[in-house]
Coordinates of C-alpha atoms and ligand atoms in Angstrom, one line a residue:
M2 CA -4.3 3.8 -15.5
R3 CA -3.9 0.0 -15.9
V4 CA -0.2 -1.0 -16.2
A5 CA 1.0 -4.5 -17.2
I6 CA 4.4 -5.4 -15.5
A7 CA 6.2 -8.5 -16.6
G8 CA 8.5 -9.9 -13.9
A9 CA 7.9 -10.2 -10.1
G10 CA 11.4 -9.7 -8.9
L11 CA 12.1 -6.8 -6.6
A12 CA 12.0 -4.3 -9.5
G13 CA 8.6 -5.4 -10.8
L14 CA 7.1 -5.6 -7.3
A15 CA 8.5 -2.1 -6.4
C16 CA 7.2 -0.6 -9.6
A17 CA 3.7 -2.1 -8.8
K18 CA 3.8 -0.9 -5.2
Y19 CA 4.6 2.7 -6.2
L20 CA 2.1 2.7 -9.0
C21 CA -0.6 1.7 -6.4
D22 CA 0.6 4.7 -4.3
A23 CA 0.0 7.0 -7.3
G24 CA -3.5 5.6 -7.8
H25 CA -2.9 3.3 -10.7
T26 CA -3.7 -0.4 -11.2
P27 CA -0.7 -2.7 -11.8
I28 CA -1.1 -6.2 -13.2
V29 CA 2.1 -8.1 -12.4
L30 CA 2.9 -11.2 -14.6
E31 CA 5.6 -13.6 -13.3
R32 CA 6.8 -16.6 -15.3
R33 CA 7.7 -18.7 -12.3
D34 CA 5.5 -20.1 -9.5
V35 CA 7.4 -18.0 -6.9
L36 CA 7.9 -14.3 -6.2
G37 CA 11.3 -12.6 -6.0
G38 CA 13.4 -13.5 -9.1
L39 CA 17.0 -13.4 -7.8
V40 CA 15.8 -13.2 -4.2
A41 CA 13.4 -16.2 -4.5
A42 CA 13.6 -18.9 -1.9
W43 CA 12.0 -22.3 -1.3
Q44 CA 11.3 -24.8 1.5
D45 CA 12.7 -28.3 1.4
E46 CA 11.0 -31.5 2.6
D47 CA 12.0 -30.7 6.2
G48 CA 10.7 -27.1 6.1
D49 CA 14.2 -25.6 5.8
W50 CA 14.6 -22.6 3.5
Y51 CA 17.1 -22.4 0.7
E52 CA 17.7 -19.3 -1.4
T53 CA 18.8 -18.1 -4.8
G54 CA 21.4 -16.0 -3.1
L55 CA 22.8 -15.0 0.3
H56 CA 21.5 -11.5 0.7
V57 CA 22.5 -8.7 2.9
F58 CA 21.1 -5.1 3.2
F59 CA 23.3 -2.0 3.7
G60 CA 22.7 1.1 5.7
A61 CA 23.4 2.9 2.4
Y62 CA 20.2 1.5 0.8
P63 CA 17.8 4.5 1.3
N64 CA 15.0 3.3 -1.1
M65 CA 15.0 -0.2 0.4
L66 CA 14.9 1.1 3.9
Q67 CA 12.1 3.5 3.0
L68 CA 10.2 0.6 1.5
F69 CA 10.5 -1.5 4.7
K70 CA 9.2 1.6 6.6
E71 CA 6.2 2.0 4.2
L72 CA 5.3 -1.7 4.5
D73 CA 5.7 -1.4 8.3
I74 CA 8.1 -4.4 8.4
E75 CA 11.3 -2.6 9.6
E76 CA 11.7 -4.9 12.5
R77 CA 12.4 -7.7 10.0
L78 CA 15.8 -6.2 9.4
Q79 CA 18.4 -7.7 11.8
W80 CA 21.2 -5.1 12.0
K81 CA 24.6 -6.4 12.8
E82 CA 27.7 -4.9 14.5
H83 CA 29.3 -2.3 12.2
T84 CA 32.3 -4.3 11.1
L85 CA 33.7 -6.2 8.1
I86 CA 35.2 -9.6 8.9
F87 CA 37.7 -11.4 6.6
N88 CA 39.1 -14.9 7.0
Q89 CA 42.9 -15.0 7.1
P90 CA 44.1 -17.7 4.7
E91 CA 47.6 -17.5 6.0
K92 CA 46.3 -18.3 9.5
P93 CA 43.5 -20.8 9.0
G94 CA 40.5 -20.5 11.3
T95 CA 41.3 -16.8 12.3
Y96 CA 39.7 -13.6 11.3
S97 CA 40.7 -10.0 10.6
R98 CA 38.2 -7.2 11.4
F99 CA 37.6 -3.7 10.2
D100 CA 35.6 -2.3 13.1
V101 CA 33.8 0.9 12.2
P102 CA 33.5 3.2 15.2
D103 CA 30.3 5.1 15.8
I104 CA 31.5 8.5 14.7
P105 CA 30.6 10.5 11.6
A106 CA 31.6 9.5 8.1
P107 CA 34.1 9.3 6.5
I108 CA 36.4 9.4 9.6
N109 CA 34.7 6.2 10.9
V110 CA 35.6 4.1 7.8
I111 CA 39.1 5.7 7.5
L112 CA 39.8 4.8 11.2
S113 CA 38.6 1.2 10.7
I114 CA 41.2 0.9 7.9
L115 CA 43.9 2.6 9.8
R116 CA 43.4 0.4 12.9
N117 CA 43.5 -2.9 10.9
N118 CA 47.1 -4.1 11.0
D119 CA 46.5 -7.7 10.0
M120 CA 45.8 -7.1 6.3
L121 CA 47.6 -3.9 5.5
S122 CA 51.0 -2.5 6.5
W123 CA 51.3 1.3 7.1
E124 CA 52.9 1.7 3.7
Q125 CA 50.1 -0.1 2.0
K126 CA 47.5 2.0 3.9
L127 CA 49.2 5.2 2.7
R128 CA 49.4 3.9 -0.9
F129 CA 45.8 2.8 -0.7
A130 CA 44.6 6.2 0.5
W131 CA 46.7 8.0 -2.1
G132 CA 45.3 5.8 -4.9
L133 CA 41.7 6.4 -3.7
W134 CA 42.2 10.2 -3.3
P135 CA 40.9 11.2 -6.7
A136 CA 37.7 9.2 -6.2
I137 CA 37.1 10.8 -2.8
V138 CA 37.9 14.4 -4.0
R139 CA 36.4 14.3 -7.5
G140 CA 33.3 12.3 -6.5
Q141 CA 30.9 10.2 -8.7
D142 CA 31.8 11.9 -12.0
Y143 CA 35.3 10.7 -11.7
V144 CA 34.0 7.2 -10.6
E145 CA 31.7 7.0 -13.7
N146 CA 34.6 8.0 -15.9
M147 CA 36.7 5.1 -14.6
D148 CA 34.3 2.6 -16.3
K149 CA 36.8 2.4 -19.1
Y150 CA 39.2 0.5 -16.9
S151 CA 39.0 -2.9 -15.1
L152 CA 39.7 -2.6 -11.4
L153 CA 43.1 -4.2 -11.8
E154 CA 44.0 -1.7 -14.6
W155 CA 42.9 1.2 -12.4
L156 CA 44.8 0.0 -9.4
E157 CA 48.0 -0.3 -11.5
R158 CA 47.4 3.2 -12.8
Q159 CA 47.1 4.5 -9.3
G160 CA 50.2 2.7 -8.2
V161 CA 48.3 0.7 -5.5
D162 CA 50.3 -2.1 -4.0
E163 CA 49.7 -5.7 -5.3
R164 CA 48.9 -6.9 -1.8
V165 CA 46.2 -4.3 -1.4
N166 CA 44.7 -5.6 -4.6
S167 CA 44.8 -9.2 -3.8
D168 CA 43.7 -8.9 -0.2
I169 CA 40.8 -6.4 -0.3
F170 CA 39.7 -5.8 -3.8
I171 CA 39.4 -9.5 -4.9
A172 CA 37.1 -10.0 -1.9
A173 CA 35.1 -6.8 -2.6
S174 CA 34.7 -7.4 -6.4
K175 CA 33.7 -11.0 -5.9
A176 CA 31.2 -9.9 -3.3
L177 CA 29.7 -7.1 -5.3
T178 CA 29.6 -8.6 -8.8
F179 CA 30.6 -12.3 -8.7
I180 CA 33.7 -11.6 -10.9
G181 CA 37.3 -10.8 -10.1
P182 CA 39.2 -7.5 -10.2
E183 CA 40.8 -8.3 -13.6
E184 CA 37.2 -8.4 -15.1
V185 CA 35.2 -5.9 -13.1
S186 CA 34.8 -2.3 -14.1
A187 CA 36.6 0.0 -11.7
T188 CA 33.4 2.0 -11.4
V189 CA 31.7 -0.7 -9.3
P190 CA 34.0 -0.9 -6.2
L191 CA 34.6 2.8 -6.3
T192 CA 30.9 3.5 -6.3
A193 CA 30.4 1.2 -3.3
L194 CA 33.3 2.8 -1.5
N195 CA 32.0 6.3 -2.2
R196 CA 28.7 5.4 -0.6
F197 CA 30.3 3.9 2.4
L198 CA 32.5 6.9 2.9
Q199 CA 29.6 9.3 2.7
E200 CA 27.2 7.8 5.3
R201 CA 27.8 7.1 8.9
Y202 CA 26.0 3.7 8.8
G203 CA 26.5 3.2 5.0
S204 CA 28.5 0.0 5.4
K205 CA 26.5 -1.4 8.3
V206 CA 24.9 -4.8 7.3
A207 CA 21.5 -6.2 8.0
F208 CA 20.1 -9.7 7.4
L209 CA 16.4 -10.3 6.8
D210 CA 14.9 -12.3 9.6
G211 CA 13.7 -15.1 7.2
S212 CA 13.4 -15.9 3.6
P213 CA 13.1 -12.9 1.2
T214 CA 10.2 -14.5 -0.6
E215 CA 8.1 -14.8 2.6
R216 CA 9.4 -11.8 4.6
L217 CA 9.8 -9.1 1.9
C218 CA 8.2 -10.1 -1.4
Q219 CA 5.0 -11.4 0.1
P220 CA 4.3 -8.1 2.1
M221 CA 4.9 -6.2 -1.2
A222 CA 2.5 -8.5 -3.0
D223 CA -0.1 -8.2 -0.2
Y224 CA 0.2 -4.4 -0.4
I225 CA -0.3 -4.4 -4.2
T226 CA -3.4 -6.6 -4.1
E227 CA -4.9 -4.7 -1.1
H228 CA -4.6 -1.6 -3.2
G229 CA -6.4 -3.0 -6.3
G230 CA -3.5 -4.4 -8.2
E231 CA -3.1 -8.0 -9.4
I232 CA -0.3 -10.6 -9.2
H233 CA -0.3 -13.6 -11.5
L234 CA 2.3 -16.4 -11.1
N235 CA 3.0 -18.9 -13.8
S236 CA 2.4 -16.2 -16.4
A237 CA 5.2 -15.8 -18.9
L238 CA 5.5 -13.0 -21.3
K239 CA 5.9 -14.6 -24.8
E240 CA 5.9 -11.7 -27.1
I241 CA 5.6 -7.9 -27.1
Q242 CA 3.0 -7.1 -29.8
L243 CA 3.1 -3.7 -31.5
N244 CA 0.7 -1.2 -33.0
P245 CA 1.5 0.2 -36.5
D246 CA 3.4 3.1 -34.9
H247 CA 5.6 0.6 -33.0
T248 CA 4.1 1.4 -29.5
V249 CA 3.0 -1.7 -27.5
R250 CA -0.5 -3.0 -28.5
N251 CA -0.5 -5.8 -25.9
F252 CA 1.6 -8.5 -24.1
L253 CA 1.1 -11.9 -25.6
M254 CA 1.3 -14.4 -22.7
R255 CA 2.2 -18.1 -22.9
G256 CA -0.8 -20.4 -22.2
T257 CA 0.0 -23.0 -19.5
E258 CA -1.1 -26.6 -19.2
G259 CA -2.4 -26.9 -22.8
Q260 CA -4.3 -23.6 -22.6
A261 CA -4.1 -21.2 -25.6
D262 CA -1.9 -18.1 -25.5
Y263 CA -3.7 -15.0 -24.4
T264 CA -3.2 -11.2 -24.4
I265 CA -3.0 -8.6 -21.7
E266 CA -3.9 -5.1 -22.7
A267 CA -3.0 -2.0 -20.6
D268 CA -2.4 1.7 -20.8
A269 CA 1.3 1.3 -20.2
Y270 CA 3.7 -1.7 -20.2
V271 CA 6.8 -2.4 -18.1
S272 CA 9.5 -5.0 -18.5
A273 CA 10.8 -5.9 -15.1
L274 CA 12.5 -9.0 -16.6
S275 CA 16.2 -9.6 -16.1
V276 CA 18.2 -8.5 -19.1
D277 CA 18.8 -11.9 -20.7
P278 CA 15.2 -12.9 -21.3
L279 CA 14.3 -9.4 -22.2
K280 CA 16.8 -9.2 -25.0
T281 CA 15.2 -12.2 -26.7
L282 CA 11.8 -10.4 -26.6
F283 CA 12.6 -7.1 -28.3
P284 CA 10.3 -6.8 -31.4
E285 CA 12.1 -6.6 -34.7
P286 CA 11.4 -2.9 -35.4
W287 CA 12.8 -1.9 -32.0
R288 CA 16.1 -3.7 -32.6
K289 CA 17.1 -1.0 -35.1
L290 CA 16.9 1.7 -32.4
E291 CA 20.2 2.5 -30.7
F292 CA 18.5 2.4 -27.3
F293 CA 17.6 -1.3 -27.6
E294 CA 20.7 -2.3 -29.5
K295 CA 22.9 -1.1 -26.6
V296 CA 20.9 -3.2 -24.1
T297 CA 21.8 -6.4 -26.1
H298 CA 25.5 -5.9 -25.0
L299 CA 24.5 -6.6 -21.4
E300 CA 24.4 -10.1 -20.0
G301 CA 23.9 -11.9 -16.7
V302 CA 26.8 -13.3 -14.8
P303 CA 26.8 -16.9 -13.4
V304 CA 26.8 -17.5 -9.7
I305 CA 26.1 -20.5 -7.3
N306 CA 24.6 -20.4 -3.9
I307 CA 25.4 -23.3 -1.5
H308 CA 23.6 -24.3 1.7
L309 CA 25.3 -26.8 4.1
W310 CA 23.6 -28.1 7.2
F311 CA 26.1 -29.5 9.8
D312 CA 25.7 -31.6 13.0
R313 CA 27.3 -29.0 15.2
K314 CA 28.1 -25.3 15.6
L315 CA 31.1 -24.3 13.5
T316 CA 31.1 -20.6 14.6
D317 CA 29.1 -18.2 16.7
I318 CA 29.9 -15.2 14.5
D319 CA 26.7 -13.3 13.7
Q320 CA 27.9 -11.4 10.6
L321 CA 28.7 -11.7 6.9
L322 CA 32.1 -13.2 6.4
F323 CA 34.6 -12.6 3.5
S324 CA 36.1 -16.0 2.9
R325 CA 39.1 -14.8 0.8
S326 CA 39.0 -18.3 -0.7
P327 CA 39.7 -18.6 -4.5
L328 CA 36.6 -20.7 -4.9
L329 CA 34.2 -18.9 -2.5
S330 CA 33.1 -15.3 -2.0
V331 CA 31.1 -14.3 1.1
Y332 CA 29.3 -16.6 3.5
A333 CA 27.4 -16.6 6.7
D334 CA 26.3 -19.0 9.4
M335 CA 22.6 -18.4 8.9
S336 CA 21.8 -20.3 12.2
N337 CA 23.4 -17.2 13.9
T338 CA 22.4 -14.3 11.5
C339 CA 18.8 -15.0 10.7
R340 CA 16.0 -15.4 13.3
E341 CA 13.9 -17.9 11.3
Y342 CA 16.9 -20.1 10.5
A343 CA 18.2 -20.0 14.1
D344 CA 19.6 -23.1 15.7
P345 CA 21.6 -23.1 18.9
D346 CA 23.2 -26.5 18.3
R347 CA 23.9 -26.7 14.5
S348 CA 25.3 -24.5 11.8
M349 CA 23.8 -23.8 8.5
L350 CA 26.3 -22.2 6.2
E351 CA 25.2 -20.3 3.2
L352 CA 28.0 -19.6 0.8
V353 CA 28.4 -17.8 -2.5
L354 CA 30.6 -19.6 -5.1
A355 CA 32.1 -16.9 -7.4
P356 CA 33.4 -16.4 -10.0
A357 CA 31.3 -19.4 -11.2
A358 CA 31.9 -19.5 -14.9
D359 CA 34.0 -22.6 -14.6
W360 CA 31.7 -24.3 -12.1
I361 CA 28.1 -23.6 -13.4
S362 CA 27.9 -26.7 -15.5
K363 CA 29.8 -29.0 -13.1
S364 CA 27.9 -31.6 -11.1
E365 CA 26.6 -31.0 -7.5
A366 CA 29.0 -33.6 -6.3
D367 CA 32.0 -31.8 -7.7
I368 CA 30.8 -28.4 -6.4
L369 CA 30.2 -29.9 -2.9
S370 CA 33.5 -31.6 -2.6
A371 CA 35.4 -28.5 -3.7
T372 CA 33.5 -26.4 -1.2
L373 CA 34.1 -28.8 1.6
A374 CA 37.8 -28.8 0.8
E375 CA 37.8 -25.0 1.1
L376 CA 35.9 -25.2 4.4
E377 CA 38.6 -27.4 5.9
K378 CA 40.9 -24.4 5.5
L379 CA 38.3 -22.0 7.0
F380 CA 37.4 -24.3 10.0
P381 CA 40.4 -26.5 10.5
D382 CA 39.4 -27.5 14.1
D383 CA 36.0 -28.8 13.0
F384 CA 37.0 -30.7 9.9
G385 CA 40.2 -32.4 11.2
G386 CA 40.9 -34.6 14.3
D387 CA 39.2 -37.7 15.7
N388 CA 35.7 -36.3 15.7
P389 CA 35.2 -34.2 12.5
T390 CA 31.9 -32.5 11.9
Q391 CA 29.3 -34.3 9.7
L392 CA 27.5 -32.7 6.8
L393 CA 23.8 -33.5 7.4
K394 CA 22.4 -32.3 4.0
H395 CA 23.0 -29.7 1.4
K396 CA 21.2 -27.6 -1.3
I397 CA 22.9 -26.0 -4.3
V398 CA 21.2 -23.3 -6.4
K399 CA 22.8 -22.5 -9.7
T400 CA 22.0 -19.2 -11.5
P401 CA 23.6 -19.3 -14.9
R402 CA 22.6 -15.6 -15.6
S403 CA 22.1 -13.4 -12.5
V404 CA 22.8 -9.7 -12.3
Y405 CA 24.4 -7.9 -15.3
K406 CA 28.1 -8.6 -15.7
A407 CA 29.7 -5.3 -14.7
V408 CA 32.7 -5.3 -17.1
P409 CA 34.4 -2.1 -18.3
G410 CA 32.2 -0.2 -20.7
S411 CA 28.9 -1.6 -19.4
Q412 CA 27.7 1.6 -17.8
A413 CA 27.2 3.0 -21.4
Y414 CA 24.9 0.1 -22.2
R415 CA 22.6 0.4 -19.2
P416 CA 19.3 1.8 -20.3
T417 CA 17.1 4.4 -18.6
Q418 CA 13.7 3.4 -17.3
T419 CA 12.0 5.5 -20.0
T420 CA 12.5 4.2 -23.5
P421 CA 11.9 5.7 -27.0
I422 CA 8.6 3.8 -27.0
S423 CA 6.0 6.1 -25.4
N424 CA 4.0 3.4 -23.6
F425 CA 6.9 1.0 -22.7
Y426 CA 9.2 1.3 -19.6
L427 CA 12.1 -0.7 -18.1
A428 CA 12.7 -1.7 -14.5
G429 CA 15.5 -4.0 -13.2
S430 CA 18.8 -3.7 -11.4
Y431 CA 20.6 -3.7 -14.8
T432 CA 18.9 -0.4 -15.7
M433 CA 20.6 2.8 -15.0
Q434 CA 20.6 3.9 -11.3
E435 CA 23.3 4.6 -8.8
F436 CA 23.2 1.3 -6.9
L437 CA 24.6 -1.2 -9.5
G438 CA 23.2 -4.8 -9.7
S439 CA 21.7 -4.8 -6.1
M440 CA 18.4 -5.1 -4.3
E441 CA 18.5 -1.4 -3.7
G442 CA 19.1 -0.9 -7.5
A443 CA 16.2 -3.1 -8.3
V444 CA 13.8 -1.2 -5.9
L445 CA 15.0 2.2 -7.1
S446 CA 14.6 1.2 -10.8
G447 CA 11.0 0.1 -10.1
K448 CA 10.3 3.3 -8.3
R449 CA 11.7 5.4 -11.1
A450 CA 9.7 3.5 -13.7
A451 CA 6.5 4.1 -11.7
E452 CA 7.3 7.8 -11.3
A453 CA 7.9 8.0 -15.1
I454 CA 4.5 6.4 -15.8
A455 CA 2.6 8.4 -13.2
T456 CA 3.8 11.8 -14.5
Ligands
FAD153 C1 23.8 -15.1 -5.3 C2 23.3 -13.7 -5.2 C3 23.6 -12.9 -4.1 C4 23.2 -11.6 -4.1 N1 23.5 -10.8 -3.0 C5 23.0 -9.6 -2.9 C6 23.2 -8.8 -1.7 O1 23.7 -9.3 -0.7 N2 22.7 -7.5 -1.6 C7 22.1 -7.0 -2.7 O2 21.7 -5.8 -2.6 N3 21.9 -7.7 -3.9 C8 22.3 -8.9 -4.0 N4 22.1 -9.7 -5.1 C9 21.5 -9.0 -6.3 C10 20.0 -8.9 -6.2 O3 19.4 -10.1 -5.9 C11 19.5 -8.4 -7.6 O4 20.1 -7.2 -8.0 C12 18.0 -8.1 -7.5 O5 17.2 -9.1 -6.8 C13 17.5 -8.1 -9.0 O6 16.1 -7.8 -9.0 P1 15.3 -7.5 -10.4 O7 13.9 -7.4 -10.1 O8 16.0 -6.5 -11.1 O9 15.6 -8.8 -11.3 P2 15.2 -10.4 -11.1 O10 15.2 -10.7 -9.7 O11 16.1 -11.1 -12.0 O12 13.7 -10.4 -11.6 C14 13.3 -10.7 -12.9 C15 12.0 -11.5 -12.9 O13 11.5 -11.6 -14.2 C16 10.9 -12.9 -14.3 N5 10.8 -13.3 -15.7 C17 11.8 -13.6 -16.6 N6 11.4 -13.9 -17.8 C18 10.0 -13.7 -17.8 C19 8.9 -13.7 -18.7 N7 9.2 -14.1 -20.0 N8 7.7 -13.4 -18.3 C20 7.4 -13.1 -17.0 N9 8.4 -13.0 -16.1 C21 9.7 -13.3 -16.4 C22 11.9 -13.8 -13.5 O14 11.4 -15.1 -13.2 C23 12.2 -12.9 -12.3 O15 11.2 -13.2 -11.3 C24 22.5 -11.0 -5.2 C25 22.1 -11.8 -6.3 C26 22.5 -13.1 -6.3 C27 22.1 -14.0 -7.5

């Protein structure tokens, strides 16, 4: 079967890869000149990489890890110590760690929380555990049901201490969804926590050893073309054209460089677009169907990824860090965490600015100076004194609409990979699967779309 797939993010590439495995011929059509969508990366004039987002992989990503195995690139995942590290705003330049011992789940995670005395008092730990108890005992059904509440509302209902909210959940919800606990659906952090509590290495983090475009998307693309599939960059889906029975007749593609528009015909069609461009492409007859109407309620959330190259080493920590800054979310010194970006003498910090709604339209100069002001608090020794560190260069990547905004009620709007249209399928991390708006979610959605087509 010939299958046209619009979008070469991880969902589109995974769908194509698994279609190849099932003996079909995928034709992947990507609007941009780079693979990867939200994991896309570029090289600057010095050959240094900069990325759409700082990305980490978790032990609790079974489909992604399986994909690495199938592509024979497992050694590209650089696994870090099993620990979560938070900056301590009240003690600038210091860190608080949740070290997860190498014993079975969920005792390992529970012990890491019990042993941390910087961020939580014993009373707070007990209240925290009590508040989480229903999620642990009643499992994912309970967690899904909590989508009607924001995280903050849920915490209040559970009587969880205000300090627990501010210290841990702000950091977690900003890291998972780029919005704060007052906006995020309670289902999101509870889902993540449930996964971490179920698997011994679920919360263990890995960095890729280089840029996702080169080190992950390219091997996927090579696999697809070696198995008879096609990948076309600079190929934008312009319109989904229909047969009289409202099934898909063809994809109308936008002609580039003065060329005429052209059509792609196939036996089945997949949208692996992110949800915002997809919504604009629904043909008129489909808009009346409840399935597609629901999707129009989803929208991408803004986020900004910042890269700063310094003239010296600011830290030797080889791990993801939770900044606990009001401006920033997670960050990492990529000169320590990533083999291809390694530098023994200079730091390259990659930082996620979130929530970014108030910043997305601001100038790079404004974003840079606000970020540097935050870094003075995180690295007081390097930014103050007689010999402060010098910023050598920077790159800022703004994404006005990234993963779907996981506000309360959004679970009900997330579509399945099969649609009411018999030859049209959806893939993308916004579609319904258990891993939210993540790389694992994107790969799983692509795999599920491929399975649906192949059966
Ligand atoms: C800053 C940031 C940090 C993140 N950190 C993590 C992390 O640490 N761990 C994690 O698991 N996840 C993380 N994510 C989320 C993860 O990147 C996404 O969930 C995942 O990459 C989404 O993949 P996708 O294929 O569903 O969508 P996308 O990557 O959005 O792919 C959609 C593709 O469709 C293409 N397209 C759009 N319109 C058209 C058209 N008309 N015709 C053809 N093609 C079109 C786009 O160009 C794009 O390539 C992060 C995301 C961001 C932005």
